[in-house]
Short mmCIF file of C-alpha atoms and ligand atoms in Angstrom, two decimals:
data_model
loop_
_atom_site.label_atom_id
_atom_site.label_comp_id
_atom_site.label_asym_id
_atom_site.label_seq_id
_atom_site.Cartn_x
_atom_site.Cartn_y
_atom_site.Cartn_z
CA MET I 252 0.46 17.30 7.07
CA PRO I 253 0.14 18.14 3.40
CA THR I 254 -3.30 19.15 2.22
CA ARG I 255 -4.68 16.71 -0.27
CA SER I 256 -7.04 17.52 -3.06
CA ARG I 257 -10.50 16.02 -2.80
CA ARG I 258 -10.95 13.52 -5.57
CA PRO I 259 -13.75 10.99 -5.94
CA PHE I 260 -13.13 7.46 -4.72
CA ARG I 261 -11.49 5.55 -7.53
CA PRO I 262 -10.52 2.13 -6.30
CA THR I 263 -7.03 1.10 -7.30
CA HIS I 264 -6.25 -2.48 -6.41
CA ARG I 265 -3.29 -4.35 -5.10
CA THR I 266 -3.73 -7.90 -4.01
CA ALA I 267 -1.82 -10.77 -2.50
CA TYR I 268 -3.20 -14.27 -2.57
CA LEU I 269 -4.05 -15.56 0.87
CA GLY I 270 -4.68 -19.18 1.66
CA PRO I 271 -8.17 -20.40 2.52
CA ASP I 272 -7.58 -20.49 6.27
CA GLU I 273 -6.57 -16.80 6.28
CA LEU I 274 -4.23 -17.25 9.20
CA PRO I 275 -1.53 -14.64 9.45
CA GLN I 276 1.32 -16.09 7.48
CA PRO I 277 4.25 -14.56 5.70
CA ASP I 278 3.26 -13.81 2.12
CA PRO I 279 5.36 -16.03 -0.12
CA ALA I 280 4.57 -13.75 -3.05
CA ALA I 281 5.79 -10.63 -1.36
CA SER I 282 8.60 -12.13 0.77
CA VAL I 283 9.07 -8.76 2.39
CA SER I 284 10.66 -8.27 5.77
CA PHE I 285 9.58 -5.64 8.29
CA SER I 286 12.99 -4.00 7.95
CA GLU I 287 12.30 -3.26 4.28
CA LEU I 288 9.11 -1.38 5.06
CA GLY I 289 10.69 1.80 6.39
CA LEU I 290 9.87 1.24 10.08
CA SER I 291 11.86 2.80 12.91
CA ALA I 292 14.44 0.82 14.90
CA PRO I 293 12.30 0.86 18.10
CA MET I 294 9.31 -0.49 16.16
CA LEU I 295 11.43 -3.22 14.59
CA ARG I 296 12.62 -4.17 18.10
CA THR I 297 9.04 -4.30 19.38
CA LEU I 298 7.91 -6.48 16.47
CA ALA I 299 10.77 -8.88 17.16
CA GLU I 300 9.93 -8.90 20.88
CA VAL I 301 6.26 -9.73 20.29
CA GLY I 302 7.36 -12.53 17.96
CA TYR I 303 6.26 -11.13 14.60
CA SER I 304 9.09 -12.27 12.37
CA ASP I 305 7.53 -11.40 9.02
CA PRO I 306 4.64 -9.21 7.92
CA THR I 307 1.38 -10.94 7.05
CA PRO I 308 0.11 -10.28 3.50
CA ILE I 309 -2.18 -7.43 4.55
CA GLN I 310 0.66 -5.86 6.55
CA ALA I 311 3.12 -6.15 3.66
CA LEU I 312 0.64 -4.49 1.35
CA THR I 313 -0.82 -1.79 3.56
CA LEU I 314 2.13 -0.65 5.69
CA PRO I 315 3.81 1.30 2.86
CA VAL I 316 0.49 2.93 1.94
CA ALA I 317 -0.35 3.70 5.57
CA LEU I 318 3.10 5.13 6.29
CA SER I 319 2.84 7.36 3.22
CA GLY I 320 -0.23 8.99 4.76
CA ARG I 321 -2.67 7.87 2.06
CA ASP I 322 -6.24 6.84 2.66
CA PHE I 323 -7.02 3.24 1.85
CA VAL I 324 -9.62 0.51 1.97
CA GLY I 325 -8.02 -2.73 3.18
CA GLN I 326 -10.00 -5.82 2.31
CA ALA I 327 -9.09 -8.24 5.09
CA ARG I 328 -10.69 -10.33 7.78
CA THR I 329 -10.02 -10.62 11.48
CA GLY I 330 -7.12 -13.01 11.86
CA SER I 331 -5.24 -11.53 8.90
CA GLY I 332 -3.07 -9.33 11.14
CA LYS I 333 -5.01 -6.20 10.20
CA THR I 334 -4.81 -4.64 13.68
CA ALA I 335 -1.05 -4.31 13.46
CA ALA I 336 -1.48 -3.12 9.87
CA PHE I 337 -3.02 0.07 11.24
CA ALA I 338 -1.57 0.19 14.77
CA VAL I 339 2.05 0.11 13.61
CA PRO I 340 1.83 3.09 11.22
CA ILE I 341 -0.25 5.07 13.72
CA LEU I 342 2.29 4.46 16.50
CA GLU I 343 5.11 5.37 14.15
CA ARG I 344 3.51 8.64 13.16
CA LEU I 345 1.66 10.03 16.16
CA ASP I 346 3.14 12.67 18.41
CA PRO I 347 3.51 11.26 21.96
CA THR I 348 4.12 14.75 23.37
CA SER I 349 0.72 16.02 22.24
CA LYS I 350 -2.13 15.71 24.72
CA SER I 351 -4.93 15.56 22.19
CA VAL I 352 -6.69 12.54 20.75
CA GLN I 353 -4.82 11.84 17.52
CA ALA I 354 -6.18 8.45 16.51
CA LEU I 355 -9.70 7.05 16.61
CA VAL I 356 -10.45 3.40 15.87
CA LEU I 357 -14.13 2.55 15.40
CA CYS I 358 -15.10 -1.10 15.86
CA PRO I 359 -18.50 -2.82 15.53
CA THR I 360 -18.38 -4.64 18.89
CA ARG I 361 -16.96 -4.17 22.38
CA GLU I 362 -15.14 -7.48 22.02
CA LEU I 363 -13.33 -6.35 18.91
CA ALA I 364 -12.56 -2.98 20.53
CA ALA I 365 -11.03 -4.81 23.52
CA GLN I 366 -8.99 -7.02 21.21
CA VAL I 367 -7.75 -4.04 19.22
CA THR I 368 -6.74 -2.26 22.43
CA VAL I 369 -4.74 -5.26 23.63
CA GLU I 370 -2.88 -5.48 20.33
CA PHE I 371 -2.30 -1.72 20.26
CA GLU I 372 -0.90 -1.77 23.79
CA LYS I 373 1.35 -4.68 22.92
CA LEU I 374 2.82 -2.74 20.01
CA ALA I 375 3.02 0.52 21.97
CA GLN I 376 5.27 -0.95 24.67
CA GLY I 377 8.10 1.38 25.60
CA ARG I 378 6.31 4.43 24.14
CA SER I 379 4.47 6.98 26.23
CA VAL I 380 1.20 6.53 24.39
CA GLN I 381 -2.15 6.27 26.20
CA ILE I 382 -4.84 4.09 24.65
CA LEU I 383 -8.42 4.26 25.89
CA THR I 384 -11.33 1.94 25.11
CA VAL I 385 -14.71 3.68 24.90
CA VAL I 386 -17.53 1.18 24.40
CA GLY I 387 -21.20 0.87 25.25
CA GLY I 388 -22.03 -1.08 28.39
CA ASP I 389 -19.01 0.23 30.31
CA PRO I 390 -19.59 2.75 33.13
CA ILE I 391 -19.44 6.21 31.56
CA ARG I 392 -17.76 7.61 34.71
CA ARG I 393 -14.67 5.48 34.17
CA GLN I 394 -14.52 6.57 30.56
CA LEU I 395 -14.76 10.23 31.59
CA ASP I 396 -11.77 9.77 33.91
CA GLY I 397 -9.94 8.04 31.12
CA LEU I 398 -10.66 10.88 28.70
CA LEU I 399 -9.40 13.43 31.23
CA ALA I 400 -6.08 11.57 31.29
CA HIS I 401 -5.48 12.69 27.65
CA PRO I 402 -5.29 9.49 25.65
CA GLN I 403 -3.71 9.85 22.21
CA VAL I 404 -5.60 6.82 20.87
CA VAL I 405 -9.29 6.08 21.41
CA VAL I 406 -10.71 2.70 20.41
CA GLY I 407 -14.48 2.53 20.58
CA THR I 408 -17.86 1.54 19.27
CA PRO I 409 -19.72 4.19 17.23
CA GLY I 410 -22.68 4.64 19.60
CA ARG I 411 -20.58 5.41 22.66
CA VAL I 412 -18.08 7.55 20.77
CA LEU I 413 -20.95 9.65 19.43
CA ASP I 414 -22.38 9.87 22.94
CA HIS I 415 -19.08 11.38 24.19
CA LEU I 416 -18.94 13.76 21.25
CA GLN I 417 -22.44 14.99 22.05
CA ARG I 418 -21.56 15.44 25.72
CA ARG I 419 -18.40 17.27 24.58
CA THR I 420 -16.30 14.96 26.70
CA LEU I 421 -14.41 13.93 23.57
CA SER I 422 -13.07 16.24 20.89
CA LEU I 423 -11.87 15.00 17.53
CA GLY I 424 -10.74 18.36 16.16
CA GLU I 425 -7.07 17.39 16.28
CA ILE I 426 -7.52 13.87 14.98
CA ARG I 427 -4.91 12.69 12.47
CA PHE I 428 -5.87 9.05 11.97
CA VAL I 429 -9.27 7.41 11.74
CA VAL I 430 -9.61 3.65 11.40
CA LEU I 431 -12.92 2.05 10.49
CA ASP I 432 -12.43 -1.56 11.52
CA GLU I 433 -14.75 -4.22 10.11
CA ALA I 434 -16.75 -1.57 8.31
CA ASP I 435 -19.12 -4.13 6.79
CA ARG I 436 -20.07 -5.37 10.27
CA MET I 437 -20.62 -1.82 11.47
CA LEU I 438 -23.07 -1.47 8.59
CA ASP I 439 -24.79 -4.77 9.49
CA MET I 440 -25.16 -3.61 13.07
CA GLY I 441 -26.86 -0.40 12.03
CA PHE I 442 -23.93 1.90 12.85
CA ALA I 443 -23.73 3.45 9.36
CA PRO I 444 -25.37 6.81 10.31
CA ASP I 445 -23.32 7.05 13.53
CA VAL I 446 -20.08 6.42 11.66
CA GLU I 447 -20.91 9.17 9.16
CA ARG I 448 -21.85 11.61 11.93
CA ILE I 449 -18.56 10.92 13.70
CA LEU I 450 -16.54 11.37 10.52
CA LEU I 451 -18.14 14.78 9.99
CA GLN I 452 -16.74 15.89 13.36
CA THR I 453 -13.16 14.94 12.60
CA SER I 454 -10.45 17.10 11.13
CA LYS I 455 -10.33 17.15 7.31
CA GLN I 456 -6.58 16.63 7.48
CA ARG I 457 -6.95 13.14 8.86
CA GLN I 458 -5.77 9.93 7.24
CA THR I 459 -8.59 7.39 6.98
CA MET I 460 -7.92 3.64 6.95
CA LEU I 461 -10.90 1.41 6.37
CA PHE I 462 -10.83 -2.36 6.87
CA SER I 463 -13.61 -4.60 5.72
CA ALA I 464 -13.89 -8.28 4.82
CA THR I 465 -16.34 -7.40 2.05
CA VAL I 466 -16.85 -4.12 0.23
CA PRO I 467 -20.58 -3.42 0.10
CA GLU I 468 -22.00 -0.37 -1.66
CA TRP I 469 -22.02 1.62 1.59
CA VAL I 470 -18.26 1.18 1.93
CA HIS I 471 -17.80 2.55 -1.59
CA ARG I 472 -20.03 5.50 -0.79
CA LEU I 473 -18.26 6.10 2.50
CA ALA I 474 -14.94 6.08 0.70
CA SER I 475 -16.21 8.57 -1.92
CA ARG I 476 -17.67 10.91 0.64
CA HIS I 477 -15.16 10.75 3.46
CA MET I 478 -11.88 9.53 2.05
CA GLN I 479 -9.45 11.19 -0.31
CA ASP I 480 -8.20 9.34 -3.36
CA ALA I 481 -8.40 6.04 -1.47
CA GLU I 482 -6.65 2.97 -2.71
CA THR I 483 -8.10 -0.53 -2.29
CA VAL I 484 -5.69 -3.08 -0.88
CA SER I 485 -6.94 -6.63 -0.91
CA VAL I 486 -5.71 -10.01 0.27
CA SER I 487 -8.80 -11.94 -0.56
CA GLY I 488 -8.35 -12.84 -4.18
CA ARG I 489 -5.95 -12.98 -7.08
CA THR I 490 -5.23 -9.91 -9.13
CA GLU I 491 -5.95 -10.06 -12.80
CA LEU I 492 -3.95 -8.31 -15.44
CA VAL I 493 -5.91 -5.50 -17.03
CA PRO I 494 -6.84 -6.40 -20.60
CA THR I 495 -5.41 -3.21 -22.07
CA VAL I 496 -1.83 -3.98 -21.06
CA ARG I 497 0.43 -5.16 -23.89
CA GLN I 498 3.17 -7.57 -22.84
CA TRP I 499 6.57 -8.20 -24.35
CA CYS I 500 9.59 -10.13 -23.25
CA ILE I 501 12.98 -9.50 -24.81
CA GLU I 502 15.54 -12.25 -24.74
CA CYS I 503 19.17 -11.20 -24.40
CA SER I 504 22.29 -12.22 -22.49
CA TRP I 505 23.20 -10.74 -19.10
CA SER I 506 25.83 -8.54 -20.68
CA GLU I 507 23.32 -7.18 -23.22
CA LYS I 508 20.69 -6.17 -20.69
CA GLU I 509 21.93 -2.62 -20.22
CA GLU I 510 22.05 -2.08 -23.97
CA ALA I 511 18.50 -3.44 -24.35
CA LEU I 512 17.30 -1.20 -21.55
CA GLY I 513 18.96 1.80 -23.18
CA MET I 514 17.12 1.08 -26.42
CA LEU I 515 13.80 0.94 -24.63
CA MET I 516 14.55 4.13 -22.75
CA ASP I 517 15.47 5.89 -25.99
CA SER I 518 11.99 5.36 -27.43
CA PRO I 519 9.97 8.58 -27.24
CA LEU I 520 6.86 6.41 -26.73
CA VAL I 521 8.06 5.62 -23.22
CA THR I 522 6.73 8.79 -21.65
CA LEU I 523 6.92 7.61 -18.04
CA GLY I 524 8.77 4.38 -17.35
CA LEU I 525 8.95 2.38 -14.14
CA ILE I 526 11.97 0.07 -14.13
CA PHE I 527 11.97 -2.85 -11.70
CA SER I 528 15.05 -4.38 -10.23
CA ASN I 529 14.97 -7.42 -7.91
CA THR I 530 17.45 -6.10 -5.37
CA LYS I 531 18.40 -2.79 -3.79
CA ARG I 532 22.00 -3.30 -4.91
CA ASN I 533 21.03 -3.83 -8.52
CA ALA I 534 18.75 -0.81 -8.32
CA ASP I 535 21.64 1.37 -7.11
CA HIS I 536 24.02 -0.08 -9.66
CA LEU I 537 21.58 0.52 -12.49
CA HIS I 538 20.86 4.04 -11.28
CA THR I 539 24.53 4.97 -11.29
CA ALA I 540 25.10 3.34 -14.69
CA LEU I 541 22.12 5.05 -16.31
CA LEU I 542 22.94 8.45 -14.82
CA GLY I 543 26.46 7.99 -16.19
CA ARG I 544 24.96 7.45 -19.63
CA GLY I 545 22.98 10.66 -19.34
CA TYR I 546 19.50 9.22 -18.69
CA ASP I 547 16.86 11.11 -16.78
CA VAL I 548 16.35 8.63 -13.96
CA THR I 549 15.85 8.35 -10.20
CA VAL I 550 15.55 5.46 -7.75
CA ILE I 551 13.54 4.25 -4.74
CA HIS I 552 14.25 1.31 -2.47
CA GLY I 553 14.06 0.35 1.18
CA ASP I 554 17.56 1.54 2.14
CA LEU I 555 16.80 5.14 1.25
CA SER I 556 15.32 7.46 3.85
CA GLN I 557 11.60 8.26 3.73
CA ARG I 558 12.55 11.79 2.64
CA GLU I 559 14.67 10.55 -0.26
CA ARG I 560 11.91 8.19 -1.35
CA ASP I 561 9.29 10.93 -1.14
CA GLN I 562 11.49 13.26 -3.20
CA ALA I 563 12.09 10.62 -5.89
CA LEU I 564 8.39 9.81 -6.07
CA GLU I 565 7.42 13.46 -6.20
CA ARG I 566 9.71 14.05 -9.17
CA PHE I 567 8.44 10.97 -10.99
CA ARG I 568 4.80 11.68 -10.21
CA GLY I 569 5.20 15.25 -11.49
CA SER I 570 6.96 13.93 -14.67
CA LYS I 571 10.08 15.90 -13.67
CA VAL I 572 12.04 12.73 -14.25
CA ARG I 573 11.10 10.21 -16.96
CA PHE I 574 12.31 7.00 -15.35
CA LEU I 575 12.08 5.57 -11.88
CA ILE I 576 13.99 2.46 -10.81
CA ALA I 577 12.27 0.61 -7.98
CA THR I 578 12.33 -2.61 -6.02
CA ASP I 579 9.06 -4.47 -5.48
CA VAL I 580 8.64 -3.30 -1.89
CA ALA I 581 9.37 0.33 -2.62
CA ALA I 582 6.89 0.34 -5.51
CA ARG I 583 4.05 -1.00 -3.36
CA GLY I 584 2.83 2.42 -2.24
CA LEU I 585 3.05 3.71 -5.77
CA ASP I 586 -0.12 4.89 -7.41
CA ILE I 587 0.49 6.90 -10.54
CA ASP I 588 -1.97 6.77 -13.40
CA ASP I 589 0.35 7.96 -16.16
CA ILE I 590 3.00 5.24 -16.17
CA SER I 591 3.21 4.29 -19.87
CA HIS I 592 5.69 1.42 -19.51
CA VAL I 593 6.73 -1.01 -16.83
CA ILE I 594 10.15 -2.41 -17.60
CA ASN I 595 11.27 -5.51 -15.72
CA TYR I 596 15.03 -5.20 -15.86
CA ASP I 597 15.07 -8.32 -13.71
CA ILE I 598 12.33 -10.88 -14.15
CA PRO I 599 10.23 -10.90 -10.96
CA ALA I 600 10.67 -13.72 -8.48
CA THR I 601 7.08 -14.95 -8.75
CA PRO I 602 4.13 -14.58 -11.15
CA GLU I 603 2.28 -12.69 -8.40
CA ASP I 604 5.08 -10.12 -8.28
CA TYR I 605 4.83 -9.83 -12.06
CA VAL I 606 1.13 -9.04 -11.78
CA HIS I 607 1.77 -6.44 -9.07
CA ARG I 608 4.46 -4.76 -11.15
CA VAL I 609 2.50 -4.75 -14.39
CA GLY I 610 -0.53 -3.41 -12.53
CA ARG I 611 1.38 -0.11 -12.19
CA THR I 612 0.68 0.65 -15.86
CA ALA I 613 -2.50 0.70 -17.98
CA ARG I 614 -4.36 2.25 -15.07
CA ALA I 615 -7.66 4.07 -15.14
CA GLY I 616 -8.51 2.76 -18.61
CA ARG I 617 -5.25 3.94 -20.18
CA ASP I 618 -2.98 1.88 -22.42
CA GLY I 619 0.22 0.45 -21.05
CA VAL I 620 3.10 -1.80 -22.00
CA ALA I 621 5.02 -4.26 -19.87
CA LEU I 622 8.51 -5.13 -21.11
CA THR I 623 10.50 -7.89 -19.45
CA LEU I 624 14.18 -8.52 -20.16
CA ILE I 625 15.04 -12.19 -19.85
CA THR I 626 18.10 -14.34 -20.31
CA PRO I 627 17.55 -17.60 -22.24
CA ILE I 628 17.14 -19.78 -19.14
CA GLU I 629 14.44 -17.48 -17.77
CA ILE I 630 12.00 -18.43 -20.52
CA LEU I 631 10.56 -21.01 -18.09
CA LYS I 632 9.60 -18.22 -15.74
CA ILE I 633 7.79 -16.47 -18.58
CA ARG I 634 5.82 -19.66 -19.14
CA ASP I 635 4.93 -19.73 -15.44
CA ILE I 636 3.68 -16.16 -15.67
CA GLU I 637 1.64 -16.99 -18.76
CA ARG I 638 0.05 -19.97 -17.00
CA HIS I 639 -0.71 -17.89 -13.92
CA THR I 640 -2.18 -14.94 -15.80
CA LYS I 641 -3.73 -16.96 -18.65
CA ARG I 642 -2.32 -14.37 -21.04
CA SER I 643 0.46 -14.75 -23.58
CA ILE I 644 3.55 -12.59 -23.68
CA GLU I 645 5.01 -11.60 -27.07
CA ARG I 646 8.54 -12.99 -27.49
CA HIS I 647 11.21 -10.79 -29.02
CA THR I 648 14.98 -10.85 -29.38
CA LEU I 649 17.47 -8.04 -29.08
CA GLU I 650 17.75 -8.11 -32.88
CA ASP I 651 13.97 -7.52 -33.16
CA LEU I 652 14.32 -4.66 -30.76
CA LYS I 653 17.10 -3.09 -32.83
CA LEU I 654 14.90 -3.33 -35.92
CA LEU I 655 11.78 -2.17 -34.14
CA ALA I 656 13.45 0.67 -32.27
CA GLY I 657 13.17 2.90 -35.32
CA THR I 658 9.60 1.80 -36.13
CA ALA I 659 6.96 4.31 -35.15
CA GLY I 660 4.48 2.85 -32.70
CA ALA I 661 6.38 -0.40 -32.08
CA LEU I 662 6.47 0.13 -28.34
CA ALA I 663 3.05 1.74 -28.05
CA GLY I 664 0.39 0.31 -25.82
P1 AMP L 222 -5.71 -9.49 13.79
O1 AMP L 222 -6.23 -9.90 12.45
O2 AMP L 222 -5.11 -8.17 13.78
O3 AMP L 222 -6.73 -9.62 14.84
O4 AMP L 222 -4.49 -10.47 14.18
C1 AMP L 222 -4.68 -11.86 14.39
C2 AMP L 222 -3.55 -12.43 15.21
O5 AMP L 222 -2.35 -12.43 14.49
C3 AMP L 222 -3.26 -11.68 16.50
O6 AMP L 222 -3.14 -12.61 17.52
C4 AMP L 222 -1.95 -11.01 16.27
O7 AMP L 222 -1.22 -10.88 17.46
C5 AMP L 222 -1.27 -11.93 15.28
N1 AMP L 222 -0.33 -11.28 14.36
C6 AMP L 222 -0.47 -10.07 13.80
N2 AMP L 222 0.57 -9.80 12.98
C7 AMP L 222 1.41 -10.86 13.04
C8 AMP L 222 2.66 -11.19 12.41
N3 AMP L 222 3.24 -10.33 11.54
N4 AMP L 222 3.22 -12.36 12.69
C9 AMP L 222 2.60 -13.23 13.54
N5 AMP L 222 1.43 -12.98 14.17
C10 AMP L 222 0.82 -11.82 13.93
#
């Protein structure tokens, strides 16, 4: 696993709106399928077998982050599908041949621990992965036998897990994944000190995933002290556009889009530009066309291998390439503070997608510009976005752009 630098907790938000009943439902805003999230064929088969046809909002938002190995705080309640949101990436990434405990899930109650174990086992079918529940109130003898059988995943309550650590019947030195489930309830139940003691005994190389319905101060502190550069992923409210983002739309015909894009890309003010395309095919087409015209550009989308996506992101993150073309799903795990411009080559399908995309710029108090290319009939979609975000978008034509292209500062944030 790569070593990650220790940086203070700086919440970065991504949100999908979830209905009031918070039942697991496909997210209409994301409309992502499991197959676009970079999961293995056996995992896709399992998900189909257990009857999960589409990811729930929290799954759609957290799976890319979890699979990338990043720490995150997921704001979600029980019933949102959060168990699979951590079980799936853990099962995808743990080593079934290793005999050590690789994943620890801490839950506030024995009931929740039992529920998590059932869900984990359901998703682990066909894999040689042992899952053990370690909770207070259960005979310790049975747990000792279970621990001797080398489980790779331990699901438990903090008190009993700490008990085993003190008896040295459980070792967390080789742990790769820690999940803090319902962290706010663990706090309410007085488990805060136990959780912190346990975290101190785990390997520094671990990935930490924290789920909580609310984010009290303790959760923030926990994230600062024990998580690395954690991102906040939330399904409990609408995202707002940051006030510092400047928004333009540029009206042109379909055939003029590439020319308009070229003019934007030629501006030296666009220091790091993220270009969104609605489909993987369009992303590939655009990539080839722009490379052919000599632009410094790379691409990420769900049909590329994890390795190819990582390489593209690495180059973009390190400013080795100035432009990245992405689809909505591929950009979900993206957290780069220096993106100066988000360019919507295709207008997003929904206002929520627009907000997600534009949220990739003007981060951490910086300025940012969002530029959306639209054809005349798409002006209605711009109005929808304006209604949804309660912010107006400056209208421009291709002619304006031609005039402005030479004007210093015209595309600045
Ligand atoms: P959880 O919030 O993890 O406790 O999940 C609540 C319920 O939703 C459980 O019964 C899960 O089996 C179910 N569930 C989880 N993910 C999905 C999905 N993608 N589609 C349908 N049901 C799901």
